[in-house]
Amino acid sequence: MSAIPSGHAASPRAGRSPLPREARDTLFLLAIIAGTLLPHAGHLPWWCSAITAAVLGWRARLAWRSEALPGRWSLMAVLALVIGLTYLTHHTLLGREAGITMLAMLMALKTLELRARRDAFVVFFLGFFLVLTQFLYSQSPLVALWMLACVWALLSALVLAQMPQGVPSLKLAARIAARNTLIGVPVMLALFLLFPRLPPLWGLPKDAGARTGLSDTMSFGAFAEVANDDTIAMRLRFEGPPPAQPLLYFRAQVLSRFDGTTWTASRVTWGAPGRDPVPEGPPVRYVATLEPLRVSALPLLEVAPGATGATLQAGRQTAMRGQQGQWLTPQPIAERLRLTLEAWPRARWGLSPSRAERNESLSLPAGLNPRAVALGAELRERFAALDDDARAEAVHRELLTRIRRDGFGYTLTPGTYGETTPNAVDEFWFDRRLGFCEHFAAAYVVLMRAAGVPARVVTGFQGGDPQLQDGDLIVRMSQAHAWAEFWTSTRGWQRADPTAAVAPERVQGQPLRPPPGVFAGAMDVFSPGLLLELRGAWERLNNRWQQTVLNFSAGDQMGLLRRLGFEEPDWGTLAQIAGLLFASLGVAGAAVAAWQRRPHDPWSRQRARVRRELARLGLETRDDETPRRWAERLGALHGDAAGALAAALLQLEAQRYRQDRTAGTSQWQRQFAALCAEFRRRNA
């Protein structure tokens, strides 16, 4: 960074600032760094934010007091500490999370060795890269505006670094940076509209898709993680009115294996193709926009059509229909998907499961939950006279009756089960009887299996926002849900939601939600529903941003070309238009550069015309000469014959430097041109 050398007189502009140039520019750069790092604070480890704040504060103190920078060994010690903490936190120095942590720390530490403009340039470009990494977390319009402001500020600091002399104002640097940014906007728009939408040449590390959401496994307490997450999981636009809330079950994963603690997906191999659902009633057709959900399954409205082994294109992945009716993807969903789908909410399916599938849906870990196993055996004995299907229905009704009758409570904070005993289901069903969807679904399935009825756990989403948003039904992460299925030979797999027996409002569109915090409670008292209205307005804006900007695809590019008059556009058409546009931009840039080389203010243009006239008279002039000097040299060259021309040049000097406005510029120029022409004619 440039500074006024010690012992030199400051320029008159320096009196406007109480700080030396170097201190002012350094504090300005530190403020920019803090603003760039601020959105990352929620994603970085707490110690990273703390050390970064301490380092920036330390550097600001040194700049304010004009003290010396720390030595190299001090920086090496802090760097070693940062590397060690990064490895202890992330167990690696590679990947997105560890990489961004190190990048933030290195940018902060680099400010402690700002000894030259070269060091400042390193900080600038680290800042530009850090701006880019924020879009790995969020691509909302608010983040885009904040990052644009950060880029503008970094460019302003870069402009300041290119002005080593004097004390240029921050306002001047910001104005130049804004002008240059605006000049680049047409190029940015052209690249956005015309650059081919190609598959990525690389993928993000596995930690890039990590977020709170559904999981491919379930254990007691798992769904408490999503209770506070009101972010949108998916948007659905139906042909006609959406189904009633009790029918909105979105199937993601089917969990058949239970080890006493955790439910996991089935290991049963694929069944024979051709096991389609048997539809009942008209289908529901809809378009779903799915956010990255971290699970290797598509949460589709039950029951989605498709035989076991059928495929569905989901972005760059191909989803396959599993034997349990779920749509599985090779990798966790890490991108936004837009799918056109249909479903039969009342279809029958799974009428003929394989023997392995039935056996897995009856198995229980030996020696665990003895009271639940005993109750299941008791129910099986009580309904032994009934056939298998009737017994399954009777056990199902009995369990739901007990949930309603025996004092079970629905709560999002039931505490931890299984700490003192491995029999968590027994503890829930017979002792505490407090829980939410996962507790009820898991206990129900264990009891059904103990009674000899095939059953399994299903996870996904249930319900949606009561009010449509721009015509879309909104399903949130907080509407994650777990329910159960049991099997009969006449109806196949039937949905059973024991949570609805204790909390029927849960299947009427009320998501998992803890008690409101202090701020939300105060806002509800002040203006009930205000937070929901503000959230809805923001989400509508965010959705339009996503649909218009983030989801601008190759199909949208071709549609734009059709609207411009191209009948059958293809990639070649796109390349030709892009080439023509960029060639035009190049010509325009060359024209602007040529224009900038010419003088533009009235005095400079007039001076250039006078010099051309004098050159035609044989007098070569220099840039550092005044009109008076030209008059003297003209008299020395041509004597008294050039007296009128010399007088005109002296008049020009008076007009320029003595503010003599008696003669208009254009009038003087015409008179001077006429005198030059007359002089040339006489001396021809």
mmCIF file of N, CA and C in Angstrom, residues 261-346:
data_model
loop_
_atom_site.group_PDB
_atom_site.id
_atom_site.type_symbol
_atom_site.label_atom_id
_atom_site.label_comp_id
_atom_site.label_asym_id
_atom_site.label_seq_id
_atom_site.Cartn_x
_atom_site.Cartn_y
_atom_site.Cartn_z
ATOM 1 N N THR A 261 -30.875 -49.936 17.715
ATOM 2 C CA THR A 261 -30.606 -48.511 17.904
ATOM 3 C C THR A 261 -30.942 -47.693 16.666
ATOM 4 N N THR A 262 -30.507 -48.189 15.510
ATOM 5 C CA THR A 262 -30.603 -47.415 14.272
ATOM 6 C C THR A 262 -31.370 -48.201 13.220
ATOM 7 N N TRP A 263 -32.184 -47.466 12.467
ATOM 8 C CA TRP A 263 -32.891 -48.019 11.313
ATOM 9 C C TRP A 263 -32.117 -47.641 10.047
ATOM 10 N N THR A 264 -31.909 -48.618 9.191
ATOM 11 C CA THR A 264 -31.177 -48.387 7.944
ATOM 12 C C THR A 264 -31.953 -48.995 6.784
ATOM 13 N N ALA A 265 -31.509 -48.669 5.573
ATOM 14 C CA ALA A 265 -32.202 -49.142 4.378
ATOM 15 C C ALA A 265 -31.999 -50.638 4.195
ATOM 16 N N SER A 266 -32.873 -51.199 3.403
ATOM 17 C CA SER A 266 -32.856 -52.643 3.159
ATOM 18 C C SER A 266 -31.617 -53.063 2.387
ATOM 19 N N ARG A 267 -31.184 -54.300 2.633
ATOM 20 C CA ARG A 267 -30.111 -54.903 1.842
ATOM 21 C C ARG A 267 -30.635 -55.960 0.895
ATOM 22 N N VAL A 268 -31.942 -56.044 0.800
ATOM 23 C CA VAL A 268 -32.546 -57.014 -0.110
ATOM 24 C C VAL A 268 -32.219 -56.616 -1.542
ATOM 25 N N THR A 269 -31.847 -57.585 -2.365
ATOM 26 C CA THR A 269 -31.514 -57.307 -3.762
ATOM 27 C C THR A 269 -32.766 -56.932 -4.532
ATOM 28 N N TRP A 270 -32.528 -56.377 -5.714
ATOM 29 C CA TRP A 270 -33.639 -55.918 -6.531
ATOM 30 C C TRP A 270 -34.574 -57.077 -6.866
ATOM 31 N N GLY A 271 -35.865 -56.757 -6.830
ATOM 32 C CA GLY A 271 -36.858 -57.751 -7.230
ATOM 33 C C GLY A 271 -37.003 -57.794 -8.737
ATOM 34 N N ALA A 272 -37.835 -58.674 -9.211
ATOM 35 C CA ALA A 272 -38.056 -58.789 -10.650
ATOM 36 C C ALA A 272 -38.789 -57.558 -11.162
ATOM 37 N N PRO A 273 -38.416 -57.034 -12.337
ATOM 38 C CA PRO A 273 -39.118 -55.878 -12.894
ATOM 39 C C PRO A 273 -40.587 -56.203 -13.150
ATOM 40 N N GLY A 274 -41.386 -55.131 -13.186
ATOM 41 C CA GLY A 274 -42.789 -55.315 -13.525
ATOM 42 C C GLY A 274 -43.735 -55.170 -12.359
ATOM 43 N N ARG A 275 -43.253 -54.815 -11.160
ATOM 44 C CA ARG A 275 -44.134 -54.678 -10.003
ATOM 45 C C ARG A 275 -44.637 -53.246 -9.931
ATOM 46 N N ASP A 276 -45.584 -52.931 -10.781
ATOM 47 C CA ASP A 276 -46.152 -51.585 -10.832
ATOM 48 C C ASP A 276 -47.224 -51.415 -9.765
ATOM 49 N N PRO A 277 -47.426 -50.178 -9.257
ATOM 50 C CA PRO A 277 -48.588 -49.932 -8.406
ATOM 51 C C PRO A 277 -49.884 -50.136 -9.180
ATOM 52 N N VAL A 278 -50.922 -50.506 -8.459
ATOM 53 C CA VAL A 278 -52.253 -50.645 -9.054
ATOM 54 C C VAL A 278 -53.009 -49.362 -8.752
ATOM 55 N N PRO A 279 -53.210 -48.479 -9.753
ATOM 56 C CA PRO A 279 -53.803 -47.171 -9.462
ATOM 57 C C PRO A 279 -55.273 -47.277 -9.081
ATOM 58 N N GLU A 280 -55.700 -46.383 -8.212
ATOM 59 C CA GLU A 280 -57.101 -46.221 -7.843
ATOM 60 C C GLU A 280 -57.427 -44.742 -7.884
ATOM 61 N N GLY A 281 -58.358 -44.363 -8.737
ATOM 62 C CA GLY A 281 -58.698 -42.962 -8.884
ATOM 63 C C GLY A 281 -57.791 -42.263 -9.887
ATOM 64 N N PRO A 282 -58.080 -40.996 -10.147
ATOM 65 C CA PRO A 282 -57.283 -40.242 -11.136
ATOM 66 C C PRO A 282 -55.898 -39.920 -10.592
ATOM 67 N N PRO A 283 -54.900 -39.784 -11.483
ATOM 68 C CA PRO A 283 -53.554 -39.419 -11.027
ATOM 69 C C PRO A 283 -53.459 -37.936 -10.678
ATOM 70 N N VAL A 284 -52.475 -37.611 -9.883
ATOM 71 C CA VAL A 284 -52.150 -36.221 -9.554
ATOM 72 C C VAL A 284 -50.888 -35.860 -10.321
ATOM 73 N N ARG A 285 -50.970 -34.844 -11.158
ATOM 74 C CA ARG A 285 -49.816 -34.423 -11.948
ATOM 75 C C ARG A 285 -49.265 -33.121 -11.380
ATOM 76 N N TYR A 286 -47.941 -33.031 -11.322
ATOM 77 C CA TYR A 286 -47.330 -31.855 -10.710
ATOM 78 C C TYR A 286 -45.894 -31.704 -11.202
ATOM 79 N N VAL A 287 -45.351 -30.513 -10.989
ATOM 80 C CA VAL A 287 -43.941 -30.212 -11.266
ATOM 81 C C VAL A 287 -43.281 -29.901 -9.927
ATOM 82 N N ALA A 288 -42.202 -30.596 -9.621
ATOM 83 C CA ALA A 288 -41.505 -30.438 -8.338
ATOM 84 C C ALA A 288 -40.128 -29.826 -8.582
ATOM 85 N N THR A 289 -39.802 -28.805 -7.792
ATOM 86 C CA THR A 289 -38.458 -28.229 -7.771
ATOM 87 C C THR A 289 -37.832 -28.590 -6.437
ATOM 88 N N LEU A 290 -36.860 -29.495 -6.450
ATOM 89 C CA LEU A 290 -36.246 -30.025 -5.232
ATOM 90 C C LEU A 290 -34.944 -29.304 -4.951
ATOM 91 N N GLU A 291 -34.764 -28.904 -3.700
ATOM 92 C CA GLU A 291 -33.499 -28.330 -3.265
ATOM 93 C C GLU A 291 -32.519 -29.463 -2.938
ATOM 94 N N PRO A 292 -31.220 -29.174 -2.836
ATOM 95 C CA PRO A 292 -30.268 -30.206 -2.391
ATOM 96 C C PRO A 292 -30.647 -30.727 -1.009
ATOM 97 N N LEU A 293 -30.856 -32.044 -0.886
ATOM 98 C CA LEU A 293 -31.433 -32.621 0.332
ATOM 99 C C LEU A 293 -30.503 -33.562 1.074
ATOM 100 N N ARG A 294 -29.351 -33.873 0.517
ATOM 101 C CA ARG A 294 -28.316 -34.670 1.175
ATOM 102 C C ARG A 294 -28.631 -36.161 1.210
ATOM 103 N N VAL A 295 -29.791 -36.599 0.817
ATOM 104 C CA VAL A 295 -30.126 -38.015 0.834
ATOM 105 C C VAL A 295 -30.018 -38.589 -0.572
ATOM 106 N N SER A 296 -29.823 -39.897 -0.631
ATOM 107 C CA SER A 296 -29.706 -40.570 -1.927
ATOM 108 C C SER A 296 -31.060 -41.110 -2.352
ATOM 109 N N ALA A 297 -32.080 -40.274 -2.260
ATOM 110 C CA ALA A 297 -33.428 -40.679 -2.647
ATOM 111 C C ALA A 297 -34.221 -39.431 -2.994
ATOM 112 N N LEU A 298 -35.146 -39.554 -3.945
ATOM 113 C CA LEU A 298 -36.010 -38.445 -4.338
ATOM 114 C C LEU A 298 -37.297 -38.512 -3.517
ATOM 115 N N PRO A 299 -37.654 -37.478 -2.764
ATOM 116 C CA PRO A 299 -38.904 -37.493 -2.000
ATOM 117 C C PRO A 299 -40.092 -37.170 -2.902
ATOM 118 N N LEU A 300 -40.732 -38.208 -3.433
ATOM 119 C CA LEU A 300 -41.829 -38.035 -4.380
ATOM 120 C C LEU A 300 -43.157 -38.355 -3.714
ATOM 121 N N LEU A 301 -44.195 -37.692 -4.202
ATOM 122 C CA LEU A 301 -45.534 -37.894 -3.666
ATOM 123 C C LEU A 301 -45.959 -39.341 -3.861
ATOM 124 N N GLU A 302 -46.463 -39.947 -2.789
ATOM 125 C CA GLU A 302 -46.938 -41.330 -2.892
ATOM 126 C C GLU A 302 -48.297 -41.369 -3.615
ATOM 127 N N VAL A 303 -48.496 -42.414 -4.463
ATOM 128 C CA VAL A 303 -47.521 -43.421 -4.853
ATOM 129 C C VAL A 303 -47.086 -43.081 -6.270
ATOM 130 N N ALA A 304 -45.776 -42.912 -6.486
ATOM 131 C CA ALA A 304 -45.277 -42.592 -7.813
ATOM 132 C C ALA A 304 -45.283 -43.839 -8.683
ATOM 133 N N PRO A 305 -45.680 -43.727 -9.944
ATOM 134 C CA PRO A 305 -45.709 -44.898 -10.818
ATOM 135 C C PRO A 305 -44.311 -45.354 -11.188
ATOM 136 N N GLY A 306 -44.206 -46.587 -11.605
ATOM 137 C CA GLY A 306 -42.926 -47.126 -12.039
ATOM 138 C C GLY A 306 -42.676 -48.492 -11.460
ATOM 139 N N ALA A 307 -42.217 -49.405 -12.300
ATOM 140 C CA ALA A 307 -41.911 -50.761 -11.845
ATOM 141 C C ALA A 307 -40.559 -50.778 -11.150
ATOM 142 N N THR A 308 -40.338 -51.815 -10.356
ATOM 143 C CA THR A 308 -39.040 -52.004 -9.716
ATOM 144 C C THR A 308 -37.943 -52.039 -10.784
ATOM 145 N N GLY A 309 -36.925 -51.223 -10.617
ATOM 146 C CA GLY A 309 -35.846 -51.141 -11.592
ATOM 147 C C GLY A 309 -36.051 -50.093 -12.650
ATOM 148 N N ALA A 310 -37.227 -49.425 -12.683
ATOM 149 C CA ALA A 310 -37.453 -48.351 -13.649
ATOM 150 C C ALA A 310 -36.519 -47.182 -13.340
ATOM 151 N N THR A 311 -36.257 -46.340 -14.328
ATOM 152 C CA THR A 311 -35.316 -45.230 -14.167
ATOM 153 C C THR A 311 -36.019 -43.900 -14.390
ATOM 154 N N LEU A 312 -35.429 -42.873 -13.814
ATOM 155 C CA LEU A 312 -35.938 -41.507 -13.923
ATOM 156 C C LEU A 312 -34.737 -40.576 -13.955
ATOM 157 N N GLN A 313 -34.695 -39.691 -14.955
ATOM 158 C CA GLN A 313 -33.575 -38.766 -15.058
ATOM 159 C C GLN A 313 -33.753 -37.634 -14.057
ATOM 160 N N ALA A 314 -32.786 -37.480 -13.168
ATOM 161 C CA ALA A 314 -32.835 -36.453 -12.126
ATOM 162 C C ALA A 314 -31.581 -35.596 -12.234
ATOM 163 N N GLY A 315 -31.631 -34.558 -13.077
ATOM 164 C CA GLY A 315 -30.453 -33.734 -13.310
ATOM 165 C C GLY A 315 -29.378 -34.537 -14.017
ATOM 166 N N ARG A 316 -28.187 -34.584 -13.453
ATOM 167 C CA ARG A 316 -27.096 -35.350 -14.043
ATOM 168 C C ARG A 316 -27.041 -36.778 -13.528
ATOM 169 N N GLN A 317 -27.986 -37.159 -12.671
ATOM 170 C CA GLN A 317 -28.033 -38.520 -12.158
ATOM 171 C C GLN A 317 -29.250 -39.250 -12.721
ATOM 172 N N THR A 318 -29.190 -40.558 -12.658
ATOM 173 C CA THR A 318 -30.321 -41.388 -13.055
ATOM 174 C C THR A 318 -30.832 -42.108 -11.812
ATOM 175 N N ALA A 319 -32.057 -41.775 -11.408
ATOM 176 C CA ALA A 319 -32.661 -42.419 -10.241
ATOM 177 C C ALA A 319 -33.296 -43.739 -10.668
ATOM 178 N N MET A 320 -33.270 -44.714 -9.770
ATOM 179 C CA MET A 320 -33.844 -46.031 -10.045
ATOM 180 C C MET A 320 -34.851 -46.372 -8.952
ATOM 181 N N ARG A 321 -35.965 -46.954 -9.371
ATOM 182 C CA ARG A 321 -37.007 -47.313 -8.408
ATOM 183 C C ARG A 321 -36.613 -48.586 -7.669
ATOM 184 N N GLY A 322 -36.575 -48.479 -6.336
ATOM 185 C CA GLY A 322 -36.222 -49.618 -5.509
ATOM 186 C C GLY A 322 -37.395 -50.543 -5.262
ATOM 187 N N GLN A 323 -37.109 -51.651 -4.637
ATOM 188 C CA GLN A 323 -38.138 -52.645 -4.381
ATOM 189 C C GLN A 323 -39.152 -52.154 -3.361
ATOM 190 N N GLN A 324 -38.771 -51.200 -2.520
ATOM 191 C CA GLN A 324 -39.685 -50.676 -1.510
ATOM 192 C C GLN A 324 -40.414 -49.409 -1.971
ATOM 193 N N GLY A 325 -40.405 -49.132 -3.275
ATOM 194 C CA GLY A 325 -41.169 -48.011 -3.800
ATOM 195 C C GLY A 325 -40.453 -46.676 -3.769
ATOM 196 N N GLN A 326 -39.212 -46.632 -3.308
ATOM 197 C CA GLN A 326 -38.467 -45.374 -3.274
ATOM 198 C C GLN A 326 -37.665 -45.212 -4.551
ATOM 199 N N TRP A 327 -37.314 -43.960 -4.849
ATOM 200 C CA TRP A 327 -36.510 -43.659 -6.024
ATOM 201 C C TRP A 327 -35.110 -43.290 -5.548
ATOM 202 N N LEU A 328 -34.149 -44.160 -5.808
ATOM 203 C CA LEU A 328 -32.795 -44.038 -5.281
ATOM 204 C C LEU A 328 -31.866 -43.422 -6.324
ATOM 205 N N THR A 329 -30.913 -42.599 -5.853
ATOM 206 C CA THR A 329 -29.917 -41.984 -6.721
ATOM 207 C C THR A 329 -28.532 -42.495 -6.355
ATOM 208 N N PRO A 330 -27.612 -42.581 -7.328
ATOM 209 C CA PRO A 330 -26.259 -43.082 -7.018
ATOM 210 C C PRO A 330 -25.516 -42.233 -6.000
ATOM 211 N N GLN A 331 -25.739 -40.908 -6.021
ATOM 212 C CA GLN A 331 -25.073 -39.983 -5.106
ATOM 213 C C GLN A 331 -26.118 -39.136 -4.398
ATOM 214 N N PRO A 332 -25.788 -38.623 -3.206
ATOM 215 C CA PRO A 332 -26.736 -37.715 -2.544
ATOM 216 C C PRO A 332 -27.077 -36.529 -3.428
ATOM 217 N N ILE A 333 -28.299 -36.058 -3.298
ATOM 218 C CA ILE A 333 -28.774 -34.946 -4.121
ATOM 219 C C ILE A 333 -28.050 -33.677 -3.689
ATOM 220 N N ALA A 334 -27.240 -33.123 -4.575
ATOM 221 C CA ALA A 334 -26.424 -31.948 -4.243
ATOM 222 C C ALA A 334 -26.676 -30.793 -5.195
ATOM 223 N N GLU A 335 -27.768 -30.846 -5.960
ATOM 224 C CA GLU A 335 -28.111 -29.766 -6.866
ATOM 225 C C GLU A 335 -29.622 -29.613 -6.901
ATOM 226 N N ARG A 336 -30.071 -28.451 -7.360
ATOM 227 C CA ARG A 336 -31.505 -28.208 -7.473
ATOM 228 C C ARG A 336 -32.041 -28.966 -8.680
ATOM 229 N N LEU A 337 -33.145 -29.676 -8.485
ATOM 230 C CA LEU A 337 -33.740 -30.491 -9.543
ATOM 231 C C LEU A 337 -35.144 -29.987 -9.857
ATOM 232 N N ARG A 338 -35.518 -30.107 -11.107
ATOM 233 C CA ARG A 338 -36.875 -29.757 -11.540
ATOM 234 C C ARG A 338 -37.427 -30.957 -12.306
ATOM 235 N N LEU A 339 -38.492 -31.564 -11.788
ATOM 236 C CA LEU A 339 -39.026 -32.807 -12.329
ATOM 237 C C LEU A 339 -40.512 -32.663 -12.602
ATOM 238 N N THR A 340 -40.960 -33.244 -13.693
ATOM 239 C CA THR A 340 -42.388 -33.336 -14.014
ATOM 240 C C THR A 340 -42.852 -34.746 -13.662
ATOM 241 N N LEU A 341 -43.841 -34.857 -12.765
ATOM 242 C CA LEU A 341 -44.169 -36.138 -12.141
ATOM 243 C C LEU A 341 -45.674 -36.337 -12.067
ATOM 244 N N GLU A 342 -46.052 -37.553 -11.669
ATOM 245 C CA GLU A 342 -47.445 -37.851 -11.359
ATOM 246 C C GLU A 342 -47.477 -38.911 -10.266
ATOM 247 N N ALA A 343 -48.609 -39.012 -9.600
ATOM 248 C CA ALA A 343 -48.740 -39.959 -8.485
ATOM 249 C C ALA A 343 -50.208 -40.330 -8.319
ATOM 250 N N TRP A 344 -50.438 -41.503 -7.670
ATOM 251 C CA TRP A 344 -51.779 -41.943 -7.285
ATOM 252 C C TRP A 344 -51.812 -42.037 -5.760
ATOM 253 N N PRO A 345 -52.395 -41.060 -5.078
ATOM 254 C CA PRO A 345 -52.391 -41.095 -3.603
ATOM 255 C C PRO A 345 -53.090 -42.314 -3.013
ATOM 256 N N ARG A 346 -53.960 -42.987 -3.765
ATOM 257 C CA ARG A 346 -54.701 -44.117 -3.201
ATOM 258 C C ARG A 346 -54.388 -45.425 -3.926
#
